[in-house]
Amino acid sequence: ASGSASAGRHEFYWAGRGASGTPTGAWGTEPPLSPDDDIPNPGTGARILWCLMNQRGEEALDIYGQFTARGQSPFARLDPRDRLDARLCLGEELERHGRHHEAFDHLEALCLDPQAPRRYGGFLDEVKDRLRRIGLEKLIPARPDPRTDTETVTTYRRVLATGLPRREAAHVT
């Protein structure tokens, strides 16, 4: 997505949050990890989301990487609405950086979240289109053999599980 299109989507995400676009949780100046127990401090997820919303994707991915290396999620303490927004913005940023498997994982989790339809309404269809495109164009080889390629079959199933419209699902099956 181009910068201007991305900025437009970001404005949509923050509709109703005020002019500042500040995530619900404050992140302050705390380090991303609690020094005593390696648990993300409450503001880490909000900091990542703020970076993503302010075209600081490299910084967001750097902080995010600290947690994925440890098998942790920096979003565990975020407000549910912010968690959905973080998944969406992070999925877009990961896709921009060619990290398609991770982008797919975040967008899939968003699409399967029961709160997503209420949060995004019709915009969720655009997210599902993006998920489908990543899954079918980036994760599946050009000429897969479904009899031997279990990863391809799994990706097809994951795409279908997000609730594609029948017409779209017919193209996948």
PDB file of C-alpha atoms in Angstrom, residues 12 88 110-111 116-117 120-133 162-165 168:
ATOM      1  CA  PHE A  12     -10.146   4.962   9.812  1.00  0.00           C
ATOM      2  CA  LEU A  88      -3.983  -5.010  11.749  1.00  0.00           C
ATOM      3  CA  LEU A 110      -7.770 -10.502  13.627  1.00  0.00           C
ATOM      4  CA  CYS A 111     -10.284 -11.985  11.158  1.00  0.00           C
ATOM      5  CA  ALA A 116     -13.533  -7.810  14.766  1.00  0.00           C
ATOM      6  CA  PRO A 117     -16.878  -7.544  12.904  1.00  0.00           C
ATOM      7  CA  TYR A 120     -14.362  -2.879  11.731  1.00  0.00           C
ATOM      8  CA  GLY A 121     -17.749  -3.520  10.132  1.00  0.00           C
ATOM      9  CA  GLY A 122     -17.494  -3.703   6.336  1.00  0.00           C
ATOM     10  CA  PHE A 123     -13.787  -2.847   6.447  1.00  0.00           C
ATOM     11  CA  LEU A 124     -13.183  -6.399   7.710  1.00  0.00           C
ATOM     12  CA  ASP A 125     -13.942  -7.631   4.165  1.00  0.00           C
ATOM     13  CA  GLU A 126     -10.919  -5.646   2.947  1.00  0.00           C
ATOM     14  CA  VAL A 127      -8.768  -7.269   5.618  1.00  0.00           C
ATOM     15  CA  LYS A 128     -10.020 -10.703   4.534  1.00  0.00           C
ATOM     16  CA  ASP A 129      -9.174  -9.835   0.928  1.00  0.00           C
ATOM     17  CA  ARG A 130      -5.656  -8.916   2.004  1.00  0.00           C
ATOM     18  CA  LEU A 131      -5.366 -12.141   4.008  1.00  0.00           C
ATOM     19  CA  ARG A 132      -6.564 -14.159   1.022  1.00  0.00           C
ATOM     20  CA  ARG A 133      -4.111 -12.403  -1.288  1.00  0.00           C
ATOM     21  CA  THR A 162     -11.764 -16.710   7.974  1.00  0.00           C
ATOM     22  CA  GLY A 163     -15.238 -16.767   6.485  1.00  0.00           C
ATOM     23  CA  LEU A 164     -14.765 -15.698   2.901  1.00  0.00           C
ATOM     24  CA  PRO A 165     -17.855 -14.910   0.860  1.00  0.00           C
ATOM     25  CA  GLU A 168     -14.469 -16.094  -3.099  1.00  0.00           C
TER      26      GLU A 168
END
